[in-house]
Amino acid sequence: MPKKDYAALAAFILDHVGGKENVVSLTHCVTRLRFRLKDEGKADTQALKEKDGVIDVIQKGGQYQVVIGNDVEDAYDAVMALGGLAGGGEVPADDGEAGKQSLFNSFIAMVSGIFTPLLGLMCGCGILKGLSVFLGALGLISTTSGTYVIINAIGDVIFYFFPVFVAYTAAEKFGMNRFTAMAIGAALLHPNISALSSAETLFTAFEGTIFSTNVTTTFLGIPVLLMSYSSTVVPAILAVWVGSKVEKFFKKVTPTVIKMFFVPAMTLLVTVPLTLLAVGPVATWISDIIGNVFMAAHDFSPVLTGALVGGLWQVLVMFGLHQGIVPIQINNLMTNGFENVICCMQAVPFTTCAVVFAVYLKTRNKKTKQTALPAAISSFFGVSEPSIYGVTLPLKTPLFITWGCSAVGGAIMGLLDVKLYTMGGMGLFAFPAYISPNGFDMSFYGALIAVGVSMVLGFVLTLILFKDKEGVEVQDAKESKAAVKKKLGR
């Protein structure tokens, strides 16, 4: 779609979601505008689905998701500008707005709102970190050279300082001053506080349990359970949630004349020690438990776990729930130093690419060909929605082949104990993330094997099983979706 059309598309979308006054917040992922609306009943879903430039509308996880495709960033910028939305699209909520969503939907909306704005930067940094490891593993640069250290540090910056970044986005969700929240996250990483853990041990708390911690310092006589907060997820989020409550209290009781500096000062003075004393340790233990649960699931049956993740991943994507799973992957990665469960979806976009390309080669329908080739290319680079809604979903058989072969790919990754070592890019650009800091190992080769097998299997099965007569004539994703509904009598 030409640039000049984004303003018109934005105006149409904003008008048909009930107007900007109906928008609580707006974020976007790789292909979708993710609205949180005050009243979804005011949105004209059918009109949006029929609009050129809109692939589909999905209402899941407390979000009103308008699927745009690869041009989502341009559409997002246009909607933001037209709606006068600022700071990630957050606008004040009306009294009584809270509580309209189910607990599950509210949780998904919160998680998505905290992590979605960071995913692009995380993938970008992951690519740079993977690139440095890739060049080092090939011997093209020395791992002790300044070039390697600088590139690797640039790639690692968001991961090491993740509490600062996640504090900012969490502040938007919890209604807290963003810069005060960032100060809370930064305090957890301050070198002077971190250095306290190296002091002489006073005693060991919870000795003999999984929560055993050496106490090396106190605050006002209270033992401090110091944790390593670099590259952590949950502690900063909980700290900001607590901080938002503390900040609201001091805003109510502080005279206006000193509120500007007194509120942040008192918020930090209360929240940071409280985090170090209680919130941080509890949050760290929660992170460890989550990581251990997924490790246990993988250890119980890596093949079955990998098959389930690979086979069901696209189902989660179709319902817009995959963004709620990504934070688990981030937590596992930062808690354990690697991730070996959620990464088993690596073969999904490549399998989709192979299946859709096979449809392109086999079909004689010109409209299907027009849709399939660009959709296959998009999937190769990690964006599968055009393939799902434009080809595999309306044609059915390719969809089931994709699920089955993706499950095979996931099972192979589980069998070979493939590990993800950093957040990487999407599609083709994800592979460097499977390179161990120690060089190439089975994680990298296993990912290649799993993707290769699932692609070949998907391609061959589609050529054998897909019949043109099963298909729905399609021109683009939007029309194919409508055709499916007509065929089903919906």
Steps between C-alpha positions, in 0.01 A plus 500: 500500500644842409600730783229752406229245586601448863329817620173391339536147638580637845194724493280207400642273771477762772144585403391135492653401833260749656706817466807610691289559810437122508873416494666419832836411346662395174811295440609290205691181435643377170170494311221627728369819650413399855227724641364490850154652477263627763208334327566250218129508423547846347743364240373408152688174458338399172580831331862474612531145365369612163732801475789487251824499697350300790556124494288404797373603844560278803349557844706302748692550823319823585625659179331613182760394242488646150724287278680723247798292387854615431397868478379511859758756618388756240136441590583526871684830456209639298240394758711639784545833324136530400370399841740727687611203708832530680741285698422168338139584439397515863210731584330553837243239586150595608385426851352154515682384188702253700326175573317476167748237380545151635803435717661298219439768237633768732813297564563441129444869427741601776772257389464597137509870585820460704697282260374580150666845478835337587491210254636691200798633697559160659506329162730770361743469791476122480605510135806710586593274789455195280705663227796556733485139619463378140805695381696385804403136448615518137830650611443815296558714808668421829267468798748712697516780243346840553277446197347186649459652847332816368257323265415243766446772761268692268299184447497421871398845623122445516544161665740616771299814574164331444361612839533863383327440167221285638447750784417766240237291319362364829457858622274567202279207595491579874453876462831599659746775409722334242825659611445418865435141393823497298686624807363203696622261231839673484542490879480120487806505271705768677858373538523608865191298589619204293839515673335443840449134406879453503533607864560252780206267562312581820283189489310283254125547472271207419798265522429154368221613265491604136472860625832489689666845486814640660423821691788748478338829604201656672270800458394666825602177670285286271689229303513567125470198271710627213430352158652556157247715319678547167318322219190434714134540409258455790676703776483833317135447401393426857718782633331748265157369597585560866656835408182608324301445820758686707507788252122535501501518880758779514321690221190511719670616819771731364437878474502625141787741560750217566332217307733523197809380689361359824282231339778337293745529791268328747386245240860394441588507871216262581488282188869421444572375856167314504599336171842401631355367825198309372362565151824424316582170672140374465490602134835331437373180658189520280722537194707201607188290557361587156830414338526174694144398405574535132835325541318215677242476218782484248691241702187286545454462125699735276354344185137533614557851635666610176224345289226676700673839480571465128161360409290742705699819451311611191171440681614750764599743224159472336329587827749773583612328821864436408603837647404363841747214455800707389565643852538141627771447240670823606483399866639152430781647291604750764455264793683200356732665247324311220150398393410154368120480503327791325781511243361173359270715286802597285390273213147646480556798264734297278254212477231751411727644233564157345133400507381827347774488235384149408147635463642773275669242279207258483197724468375618163290769657657835412350676801638238735842532338493877545433456870728202569839618376529823703345322799765226479778758488351679800492172695865432419584818686281409796163666428243228433165677533472574123557129434252390766212728406580518129577138417512223760188583702258528206652198322493287819723211388818717492411625849489149647820406319669807648392409853609138466838573345567782748436247777760273341747789493430579865543134596839489327612814685392341826674172417827678415471727808521817293557813709440865426772720652362846430190664356563503128334638193209343320510225240838480327654748743424281803768238435799687650314496834556122512878534497648426841740756650754218477448457125295282268338201667194279456265787584592679178520187287190355664298811412615471139414129489155552652416784264636311198306181577172679569534715186570201273223297662251785473594575139472134388176428688340812354594399147351157565190580706391848392240501222395814318138394517518528881597860479319825535577754232687776670643835407625616836475397862190707567301351210608145581383543857160619380480209258563250776223649712259490205587138432436413864170686494605752763 
